[in-house]
Amino acid sequence: MTVTDSPSIADRPRYDCRDAYVETLAELAHADHRIVGVVNDSVGSSKLNSFRKAFPDRLINVGIAEQDMVGVASGLANGGRIPFVSAASCFLTGRALEQIKADVAYSHTNVKLCGMSPGVAYGELGPTHHSIEDIAWLRAISGMTIIVPADPVETAAALRWAAASDGPVFIRVSRMSVPRIYADDYTFEPGRAITVRAGDDVTLISNGTVLWRALAAAEQLATEGISARVLSMPTVKPLDTGAVVAAARETAGIVTAEEGVSGGGLGGAVAEAVVQHHPARVSILGIPEFAPTGSAAYLLDRYGLSADGIASAARALVSRGK
Amino acid sequence: MTLTAEHTTMPVLGRLPVHSSRSAQVAHITEAARQIRIQDLKLVHHAGAGHIGGDFSSIDILATLYGAVLDVAPDRVDDPERDRFILSKGHVAGALYTTLAAFGFLPVEELATFLKPLSALNGHPNRRKVAGVEANTGPLGHGLPVAVGHALSAKLDVSLRRTYVLVGDGELQEGSNWEAMMAASQYQLDRLTVIVDRNRLQQGATTQETNDLDPLPDKAAAFGFAVVEVNGHDHGELLDVLSAVPFRPGKPTFVIAHTHKGHPISFMSNNVAWHHRVPDAAEFAQALKELS
């Protein structure tokens, strides 16, 4: 199911997951008239121009008004539509957090929230535009399913699953290009971790734009004789607790690596599972502060979310032993 | 003292046949509103909590909507073509539950569970727990955007179903309402009606002293709405206006219903103290006497 053969993951062609997003959304909309897009003036940044052309009445642009956007989506769902809300994740989740809680999650409406350009994708624009808190915020809300796809195949599969499921879903869709990780036969299952590389010495758990960096770290560690297991965790909520506990039991420790705050997101979820079920060492890599200006790639490197940074954290765990 | 089944004695009124005369409809609404107030008074008094001031401010509007305007019925709460009503001022849930019970959506006996542990009747309404509730509300400024979504879905379906939303006037201080009004106007949602419960009081003071909304009619008109002002306690006026929307093709409707918090109880009416005060035994007896 995974594409892990050569060439090295870092050398593969890169893709913008927004392309998979818009192609899949159009495919779903052709098949199901209930699907509509809802945006906050974010047609271009969500790459939805072609969708608007194909379905002019079904792309609802409420303007720069995120609270209204999420409320409108809830009303559309009550009317039988399946709205895919598409907006910069920083504004979608931050500006409309109470609407996401009350109108979508607590109301259990069939709204799909697509957070575009999350994490530090808007690197140079600064922390107002970084969306490193989105996962932590939404993870605290009951009933939210939170998906962080790592490549175009997973993005498309997650969207197809979301369209077919009943209830609130949040999907992060990055603009940072990533290599393909999954083969065409990949099927998304909520709450399931995928072992994208087997290993027994240490475990790397990641998702989104950082997953391929974790795979590159594992390649690096292999040359040093360290066998690293790489778990892809596309669903942060509900978490695959079983896979985390197995990793805690079978390897020297766990490194989590994510494009988000280093507390409350994937690392926080993994740490909670480990502490409650099988205490083990967990090293949480993320972004611990308002980041300085710089490109997204620069910022990921700066905070240890590069292959080198992840490998270094893994080495430290292995050297301390089980 | 808790509310028990013996305190839930309100008759179930139902909706009159569609072709009933106007005078019969007005009489029906008037009696429904009186019964709903009596039951709501018992509800708040016995539960020891609630928002009776805002309840009494809005009950005439609710009785008019459910008694004669909305195309909804207890046996078709999931009908996609039903009209939608959203109570944006969700803290007057007691008034909504009592109204739903009066028109057969909710067993009258269930009102005895209001605010009790595990009751479906929360202090703010929940659409998954109570048949007839269309949106979870409570935090202010949520109902109108959701109503815009309902109206948009109807427009996409080329359906004639209508959407009504009741907002408090103090609630209009939330900016999300004005975002929603712009969108309603942009999408020419003329099957959407916003009703403002214009009682001029918010939790702690008048709206004018807090963050003045006036000139509210001009503001709503400037946002692209067709605006009408009514006496929000006059059942005939409410019936005529709410049945006749939209006033202008292509425009959403904005009905400013002038009301008094606590109406018509002598010591509650237009008194800011009655936002969420609970009547004691003497006040309960006095209010009951005034309603009987």
PDB file of N, CA, C and O in Angstrom, chain B residues 170-228:
ATOM      1  N   GLY B 170     -30.235  43.034  21.840  1.00  0.00           N
ATOM      2  CA  GLY B 170     -28.878  43.113  22.378  1.00  0.00           C
ATOM      3  C   GLY B 170     -27.932  42.209  21.606  1.00  0.00           C
ATOM      4  O   GLY B 170     -26.763  42.535  21.391  1.00  0.00           O
ATOM      5  N   GLU B 171     -28.463  41.089  21.145  1.00  0.00           N
ATOM      6  CA  GLU B 171     -27.671  40.118  20.389  1.00  0.00           C
ATOM      7  C   GLU B 171     -27.083  40.716  19.107  1.00  0.00           C
ATOM      8  O   GLU B 171     -26.050  40.255  18.614  1.00  0.00           O
ATOM      9  N   LEU B 172     -27.758  41.724  18.580  1.00  0.00           N
ATOM     10  CA  LEU B 172     -27.269  42.335  17.336  1.00  0.00           C
ATOM     11  C   LEU B 172     -25.942  43.068  17.533  1.00  0.00           C
ATOM     12  O   LEU B 172     -25.322  43.511  16.571  1.00  0.00           O
ATOM     13  N   GLN B 173     -25.512  43.182  18.782  1.00  0.00           N
ATOM     14  CA  GLN B 173     -24.178  43.749  19.026  1.00  0.00           C
ATOM     15  C   GLN B 173     -23.078  42.789  18.571  1.00  0.00           C
ATOM     16  O   GLN B 173     -21.934  43.194  18.394  1.00  0.00           O
ATOM     17  N   GLU B 174     -23.401  41.515  18.370  1.00  0.00           N
ATOM     18  CA  GLU B 174     -22.423  40.556  17.842  1.00  0.00           C
ATOM     19  C   GLU B 174     -22.230  40.799  16.341  1.00  0.00           C
ATOM     20  O   GLU B 174     -23.197  40.812  15.565  1.00  0.00           O
ATOM     21  N   GLY B 175     -20.980  40.930  15.923  1.00  0.00           N
ATOM     22  CA  GLY B 175     -20.686  41.245  14.529  1.00  0.00           C
ATOM     23  C   GLY B 175     -21.079  40.168  13.534  1.00  0.00           C
ATOM     24  O   GLY B 175     -21.340  40.465  12.366  1.00  0.00           O
ATOM     25  N   SER B 176     -21.155  38.917  13.981  1.00  0.00           N
ATOM     26  CA  SER B 176     -21.500  37.826  13.061  1.00  0.00           C
ATOM     27  C   SER B 176     -22.865  38.057  12.405  1.00  0.00           C
ATOM     28  O   SER B 176     -23.094  37.628  11.269  1.00  0.00           O
ATOM     29  N   ASN B 177     -23.773  38.750  13.109  1.00  0.00           N
ATOM     30  CA  ASN B 177     -25.086  39.033  12.520  1.00  0.00           C
ATOM     31  C   ASN B 177     -24.966  39.891  11.270  1.00  0.00           C
ATOM     32  O   ASN B 177     -25.683  39.688  10.290  1.00  0.00           O
ATOM     33  N   TRP B 178     -24.066  40.844  11.342  1.00  0.00           N
ATOM     34  CA  TRP B 178     -23.958  41.788  10.221  1.00  0.00           C
ATOM     35  C   TRP B 178     -23.226  41.143   9.053  1.00  0.00           C
ATOM     36  O   TRP B 178     -23.497  41.446   7.892  1.00  0.00           O
ATOM     37  N   GLU B 179     -22.330  40.221   9.349  1.00  0.00           N
ATOM     38  CA  GLU B 179     -21.731  39.402   8.278  1.00  0.00           C
ATOM     39  C   GLU B 179     -22.846  38.632   7.565  1.00  0.00           C
ATOM     40  O   GLU B 179     -22.906  38.570   6.338  1.00  0.00           O
ATOM     41  N   ALA B 180     -23.726  38.042   8.372  1.00  0.00           N
ATOM     42  CA  ALA B 180     -24.804  37.219   7.814  1.00  0.00           C
ATOM     43  C   ALA B 180     -25.795  38.079   7.026  1.00  0.00           C
ATOM     44  O   ALA B 180     -26.311  37.651   5.982  1.00  0.00           O
ATOM     45  N   MET B 181     -26.067  39.276   7.512  1.00  0.00           N
ATOM     46  CA  MET B 181     -27.012  40.142   6.805  1.00  0.00           C
ATOM     47  C   MET B 181     -26.470  40.539   5.435  1.00  0.00           C
ATOM     48  O   MET B 181     -27.202  40.595   4.449  1.00  0.00           O
ATOM     49  N   MET B 182     -25.168  40.789   5.376  1.00  0.00           N
ATOM     50  CA  MET B 182     -24.569  41.101   4.075  1.00  0.00           C
ATOM     51  C   MET B 182     -24.734  39.934   3.112  1.00  0.00           C
ATOM     52  O   MET B 182     -25.068  40.119   1.940  1.00  0.00           O
ATOM     53  N   ALA B 183     -24.498  38.725   3.617  1.00  0.00           N
ATOM     54  CA  ALA B 183     -24.612  37.538   2.753  1.00  0.00           C
ATOM     55  C   ALA B 183     -26.066  37.310   2.331  1.00  0.00           C
ATOM     56  O   ALA B 183     -26.345  36.973   1.181  1.00  0.00           O
ATOM     57  N   ALA B 184     -27.011  37.522   3.252  1.00  0.00           N
ATOM     58  CA  ALA B 184     -28.433  37.329   2.935  1.00  0.00           C
ATOM     59  C   ALA B 184     -28.858  38.264   1.815  1.00  0.00           C
ATOM     60  O   ALA B 184     -29.627  37.906   0.915  1.00  0.00           O
ATOM     61  N   SER B 185     -28.346  39.464   1.878  1.00  0.00           N
ATOM     62  CA  SER B 185     -28.664  40.464   0.865  1.00  0.00           C
ATOM     63  C   SER B 185     -27.982  40.131  -0.463  1.00  0.00           C
ATOM     64  O   SER B 185     -28.602  40.164  -1.533  1.00  0.00           O
ATOM     65  N   GLN B 186     -26.720  39.761  -0.374  1.00  0.00           N
ATOM     66  CA  GLN B 186     -25.948  39.410  -1.581  1.00  0.00           C
ATOM     67  C   GLN B 186     -26.630  38.272  -2.342  1.00  0.00           C
ATOM     68  O   GLN B 186     -26.703  38.289  -3.570  1.00  0.00           O
ATOM     69  N   TYR B 187     -27.128  37.280  -1.596  1.00  0.00           N
ATOM     70  CA  TYR B 187     -27.758  36.122  -2.230  1.00  0.00           C
ATOM     71  C   TYR B 187     -29.266  36.297  -2.412  1.00  0.00           C
ATOM     72  O   TYR B 187     -29.959  35.343  -2.776  1.00  0.00           O
ATOM     73  N   GLN B 188     -29.766  37.496  -2.158  1.00  0.00           N
ATOM     74  CA  GLN B 188     -31.184  37.833  -2.410  1.00  0.00           C
ATOM     75  C   GLN B 188     -32.130  36.802  -1.788  1.00  0.00           C
ATOM     76  O   GLN B 188     -33.047  36.290  -2.437  1.00  0.00           O
ATOM     77  N   LEU B 189     -31.915  36.552  -0.494  1.00  0.00           N
ATOM     78  CA  LEU B 189     -32.671  35.491   0.178  1.00  0.00           C
ATOM     79  C   LEU B 189     -34.025  36.019   0.644  1.00  0.00           C
ATOM     80  O   LEU B 189     -34.236  36.294   1.825  1.00  0.00           O
ATOM     81  N   ASP B 190     -34.964  36.117  -0.283  1.00  0.00           N
ATOM     82  CA  ASP B 190     -36.254  36.707   0.093  1.00  0.00           C
ATOM     83  C   ASP B 190     -37.188  35.704   0.777  1.00  0.00           C
ATOM     84  O   ASP B 190     -38.311  36.056   1.137  1.00  0.00           O
ATOM     85  N   ARG B 191     -36.727  34.492   0.996  1.00  0.00           N
ATOM     86  CA  ARG B 191     -37.510  33.556   1.814  1.00  0.00           C
ATOM     87  C   ARG B 191     -36.985  33.525   3.254  1.00  0.00           C
ATOM     88  O   ARG B 191     -37.366  32.662   4.039  1.00  0.00           O
ATOM     89  N   LEU B 192     -36.107  34.463   3.563  1.00  0.00           N
ATOM     90  CA  LEU B 192     -35.549  34.565   4.920  1.00  0.00           C
ATOM     91  C   LEU B 192     -36.169  35.763   5.639  1.00  0.00           C
ATOM     92  O   LEU B 192     -36.213  36.864   5.081  1.00  0.00           O
ATOM     93  N   THR B 193     -36.655  35.529   6.852  1.00  0.00           N
ATOM     94  CA  THR B 193     -37.206  36.619   7.663  1.00  0.00           C
ATOM     95  C   THR B 193     -36.499  36.669   9.005  1.00  0.00           C
ATOM     96  O   THR B 193     -36.481  35.681   9.742  1.00  0.00           O
ATOM     97  N   VAL B 194     -35.913  37.810   9.292  1.00  0.00           N
ATOM     98  CA  VAL B 194     -35.285  38.042  10.589  1.00  0.00           C
ATOM     99  C   VAL B 194     -36.297  38.799  11.447  1.00  0.00           C
ATOM    100  O   VAL B 194     -36.845  39.813  11.014  1.00  0.00           O
ATOM    101  N   ILE B 195     -36.574  38.279  12.626  1.00  0.00           N
ATOM    102  CA  ILE B 195     -37.466  38.979  13.554  1.00  0.00           C
ATOM    103  C   ILE B 195     -36.620  39.425  14.740  1.00  0.00           C
ATOM    104  O   ILE B 195     -35.965  38.595  15.382  1.00  0.00           O
ATOM    105  N   VAL B 196     -36.624  40.720  15.008  1.00  0.00           N
ATOM    106  CA  VAL B 196     -35.875  41.227  16.161  1.00  0.00           C
ATOM    107  C   VAL B 196     -36.832  41.437  17.317  1.00  0.00           C
ATOM    108  O   VAL B 196     -37.834  42.146  17.187  1.00  0.00           O
ATOM    109  N   ASP B 197     -36.528  40.805  18.436  1.00  0.00           N
ATOM    110  CA  ASP B 197     -37.301  41.020  19.665  1.00  0.00           C
ATOM    111  C   ASP B 197     -36.756  42.308  20.291  1.00  0.00           C
ATOM    112  O   ASP B 197     -35.815  42.291  21.067  1.00  0.00           O
ATOM    113  N   ARG B 198     -37.396  43.431  19.907  1.00  0.00           N
ATOM    114  CA  ARG B 198     -36.821  44.749  20.238  1.00  0.00           C
ATOM    115  C   ARG B 198     -37.360  45.225  21.584  1.00  0.00           C
ATOM    116  O   ARG B 198     -38.204  46.131  21.645  1.00  0.00           O
ATOM    117  N   ASN B 199     -36.876  44.590  22.652  1.00  0.00           N
ATOM    118  CA  ASN B 199     -37.367  45.005  23.979  1.00  0.00           C
ATOM    119  C   ASN B 199     -36.479  46.052  24.634  1.00  0.00           C
ATOM    120  O   ASN B 199     -36.769  46.531  25.723  1.00  0.00           O
ATOM    121  N   ARG B 200     -35.389  46.404  23.957  1.00  0.00           N
ATOM    122  CA  ARG B 200     -34.508  47.498  24.370  1.00  0.00           C
ATOM    123  C   ARG B 200     -33.782  47.260  25.689  1.00  0.00           C
ATOM    124  O   ARG B 200     -33.185  48.169  26.238  1.00  0.00           O
ATOM    125  N   LEU B 201     -33.860  46.023  26.210  1.00  0.00           N
ATOM    126  CA  LEU B 201     -33.112  45.713  27.436  1.00  0.00           C
ATOM    127  C   LEU B 201     -32.185  44.537  27.183  1.00  0.00           C
ATOM    128  O   LEU B 201     -32.575  43.564  26.561  1.00  0.00           O
ATOM    129  N   GLN B 202     -30.964  44.631  27.662  1.00  0.00           N
ATOM    130  CA  GLN B 202     -30.101  43.448  27.668  1.00  0.00           C
ATOM    131  C   GLN B 202     -29.861  43.045  29.104  1.00  0.00           C
ATOM    132  O   GLN B 202     -30.592  43.491  29.986  1.00  0.00           O
ATOM    133  N   GLN B 203     -28.869  42.194  29.354  1.00  0.00           N
ATOM    134  CA  GLN B 203     -28.763  41.603  30.691  1.00  0.00           C
ATOM    135  C   GLN B 203     -28.683  42.642  31.801  1.00  0.00           C
ATOM    136  O   GLN B 203     -29.368  42.537  32.814  1.00  0.00           O
ATOM    137  N   GLY B 204     -27.855  43.666  31.588  1.00  0.00           N
ATOM    138  CA  GLY B 204     -27.598  44.562  32.708  1.00  0.00           C
ATOM    139  C   GLY B 204     -28.102  45.974  32.555  1.00  0.00           C
ATOM    140  O   GLY B 204     -28.062  46.752  33.514  1.00  0.00           O
ATOM    141  N   ALA B 205     -28.566  46.339  31.377  1.00  0.00           N
ATOM    142  CA  ALA B 205     -28.943  47.738  31.145  1.00  0.00           C
ATOM    143  C   ALA B 205     -29.712  47.828  29.830  1.00  0.00           C
ATOM    144  O   ALA B 205     -29.951  46.813  29.177  1.00  0.00           O
ATOM    145  N   THR B 206     -30.093  49.053  29.457  1.00  0.00           N
ATOM    146  CA  THR B 206     -30.760  49.208  28.162  1.00  0.00           C
ATOM    147  C   THR B 206     -29.732  49.046  27.042  1.00  0.00           C
ATOM    148  O   THR B 206     -28.526  49.238  27.246  1.00  0.00           O
ATOM    149  N   THR B 207     -30.221  48.699  25.856  1.00  0.00           N
ATOM    150  CA  THR B 207     -29.310  48.601  24.708  1.00  0.00           C
ATOM    151  C   THR B 207     -28.728  49.977  24.402  1.00  0.00           C
ATOM    152  O   THR B 207     -27.566  50.095  24.017  1.00  0.00           O
ATOM    153  N   GLN B 208     -29.549  51.007  24.623  1.00  0.00           N
ATOM    154  CA  GLN B 208     -29.091  52.364  24.330  1.00  0.00           C
ATOM    155  C   GLN B 208     -27.915  52.759  25.221  1.00  0.00           C
ATOM    156  O   GLN B 208     -26.957  53.368  24.766  1.00  0.00           O
ATOM    157  N   GLU B 209     -27.978  52.366  26.486  1.00  0.00           N
ATOM    158  CA  GLU B 209     -26.890  52.695  27.412  1.00  0.00           C
ATOM    159  C   GLU B 209     -25.647  51.853  27.155  1.00  0.00           C
ATOM    160  O   GLU B 209     -24.549  52.209  27.585  1.00  0.00           O
ATOM    161  N   THR B 210     -25.845  50.694  26.496  1.00  0.00           N
ATOM    162  CA  THR B 210     -24.750  49.723  26.379  1.00  0.00           C
ATOM    163  C   THR B 210     -23.980  49.875  25.069  1.00  0.00           C
ATOM    164  O   THR B 210     -22.778  50.115  25.062  1.00  0.00           O
ATOM    165  N   ASN B 211     -24.688  49.700  23.972  1.00  0.00           N
ATOM    166  CA  ASN B 211     -24.073  49.827  22.639  1.00  0.00           C
ATOM    167  C   ASN B 211     -25.240  50.042  21.698  1.00  0.00           C
ATOM    168  O   ASN B 211     -25.793  49.099  21.140  1.00  0.00           O
ATOM    169  N   ASP B 212     -25.616  51.263  21.552  1.00  0.00           N
ATOM    170  CA  ASP B 212     -26.885  51.637  20.931  1.00  0.00           C
ATOM    171  C   ASP B 212     -27.025  51.060  19.520  1.00  0.00           C
ATOM    172  O   ASP B 212     -26.089  51.097  18.733  1.00  0.00           O
ATOM    173  N   LEU B 213     -28.212  50.517  19.246  1.00  0.00           N
ATOM    174  CA  LEU B 213     -28.453  49.903  17.933  1.00  0.00           C
ATOM    175  C   LEU B 213     -29.111  50.868  16.956  1.00  0.00           C
ATOM    176  O   LEU B 213     -29.109  50.633  15.758  1.00  0.00           O
ATOM    177  N   ASP B 214     -29.685  51.906  17.472  1.00  0.00           N
ATOM    178  CA  ASP B 214     -30.416  52.821  16.592  1.00  0.00           C
ATOM    179  C   ASP B 214     -29.472  53.664  15.756  1.00  0.00           C
ATOM    180  O   ASP B 214     -28.350  53.917  16.180  1.00  0.00           O
ATOM    181  N   PRO B 215     -29.908  54.047  14.594  1.00  0.00           N
ATOM    182  CA  PRO B 215     -31.224  53.784  14.001  1.00  0.00           C
ATOM    183  C   PRO B 215     -31.290  52.402  13.363  1.00  0.00           C
ATOM    184  O   PRO B 215     -30.806  52.208  12.243  1.00  0.00           O
ATOM    185  N   LEU B 216     -31.880  51.449  14.086  1.00  0.00           N
ATOM    186  CA  LEU B 216     -31.900  50.057  13.629  1.00  0.00           C
ATOM    187  C   LEU B 216     -32.612  49.876  12.282  1.00  0.00           C
ATOM    188  O   LEU B 216     -32.098  49.155  11.416  1.00  0.00           O
ATOM    189  N   PRO B 217     -33.786  50.506  12.073  1.00  0.00           N
ATOM    190  CA  PRO B 217     -34.440  50.313  10.768  1.00  0.00           C
ATOM    191  C   PRO B 217     -33.547  50.783   9.611  1.00  0.00           C
ATOM    192  O   PRO B 217     -33.448  50.101   8.592  1.00  0.00           O
ATOM    193  N   ASP B 218     -32.883  51.904   9.819  1.00  0.00           N
ATOM    194  CA  ASP B 218     -32.020  52.431   8.746  1.00  0.00           C
ATOM    195  C   ASP B 218     -30.839  51.501   8.494  1.00  0.00           C
ATOM    196  O   ASP B 218     -30.421  51.286   7.355  1.00  0.00           O
ATOM    197  N   LYS B 219     -30.297  50.962   9.591  1.00  0.00           N
ATOM    198  CA  LYS B 219     -29.150  50.061   9.432  1.00  0.00           C
ATOM    199  C   LYS B 219     -29.560  48.814   8.645  1.00  0.00           C
ATOM    200  O   LYS B 219     -28.860  48.405   7.718  1.00  0.00           O
ATOM    201  N   ALA B 220     -30.698  48.219   9.033  1.00  0.00           N
ATOM    202  CA  ALA B 220     -31.138  47.004   8.335  1.00  0.00           C
ATOM    203  C   ALA B 220     -31.429  47.306   6.863  1.00  0.00           C
ATOM    204  O   ALA B 220     -31.089  46.508   5.980  1.00  0.00           O
ATOM    205  N   ALA B 221     -32.050  48.455   6.617  1.00  0.00           N
ATOM    206  CA  ALA B 221     -32.355  48.828   5.222  1.00  0.00           C
ATOM    207  C   ALA B 221     -31.055  49.028   4.439  1.00  0.00           C
ATOM    208  O   ALA B 221     -30.935  48.602   3.288  1.00  0.00           O
ATOM    209  N   ALA B 222     -30.070  49.648   5.108  1.00  0.00           N
ATOM    210  CA  ALA B 222     -28.791  49.871   4.431  1.00  0.00           C
ATOM    211  C   ALA B 222     -28.085  48.559   4.117  1.00  0.00           C
ATOM    212  O   ALA B 222     -27.308  48.480   3.169  1.00  0.00           O
ATOM    213  N   PHE B 223     -28.380  47.531   4.877  1.00  0.00           N
ATOM    214  CA  PHE B 223     -27.800  46.210   4.619  1.00  0.00           C
ATOM    215  C   PHE B 223     -28.611  45.419   3.598  1.00  0.00           C
ATOM    216  O   PHE B 223     -28.356  44.248   3.380  1.00  0.00           O
ATOM    217  N   GLY B 224     -29.633  46.050   3.013  1.00  0.00           N
ATOM    218  CA  GLY B 224     -30.349  45.430   1.902  1.00  0.00           C
ATOM    219  C   GLY B 224     -31.621  44.700   2.269  1.00  0.00           C
ATOM    220  O   GLY B 224     -32.161  43.937   1.461  1.00  0.00           O
ATOM    221  N   PHE B 225     -32.120  44.917   3.483  1.00  0.00           N
ATOM    222  CA  PHE B 225     -33.351  44.240   3.917  1.00  0.00           C
ATOM    223  C   PHE B 225     -34.571  45.129   3.691  1.00  0.00           C
ATOM    224  O   PHE B 225     -34.477  46.354   3.737  1.00  0.00           O
ATOM    225  N   ALA B 226     -35.720  44.491   3.473  1.00  0.00           N
ATOM    226  CA  ALA B 226     -37.005  45.186   3.517  1.00  0.00           C
ATOM    227  C   ALA B 226     -37.433  45.196   4.981  1.00  0.00           C
ATOM    228  O   ALA B 226     -37.523  44.141   5.601  1.00  0.00           O
ATOM    229  N   VAL B 227     -37.659  46.387   5.522  1.00  0.00           N
ATOM    230  CA  VAL B 227     -37.825  46.530   6.977  1.00  0.00           C
ATOM    231  C   VAL B 227     -39.262  46.900   7.331  1.00  0.00           C
ATOM    232  O   VAL B 227     -39.858  47.761   6.678  1.00  0.00           O
ATOM    233  N   VAL B 228     -39.803  46.240   8.342  1.00  0.00           N
ATOM    234  CA  VAL B 228     -41.137  46.561   8.846  1.00  0.00           C
ATOM    235  C   VAL B 228     -41.072  46.589  10.374  1.00  0.00           C
ATOM    236  O   VAL B 228     -40.362  45.778  10.969  1.00  0.00           O
TER     237      VAL B 228
END
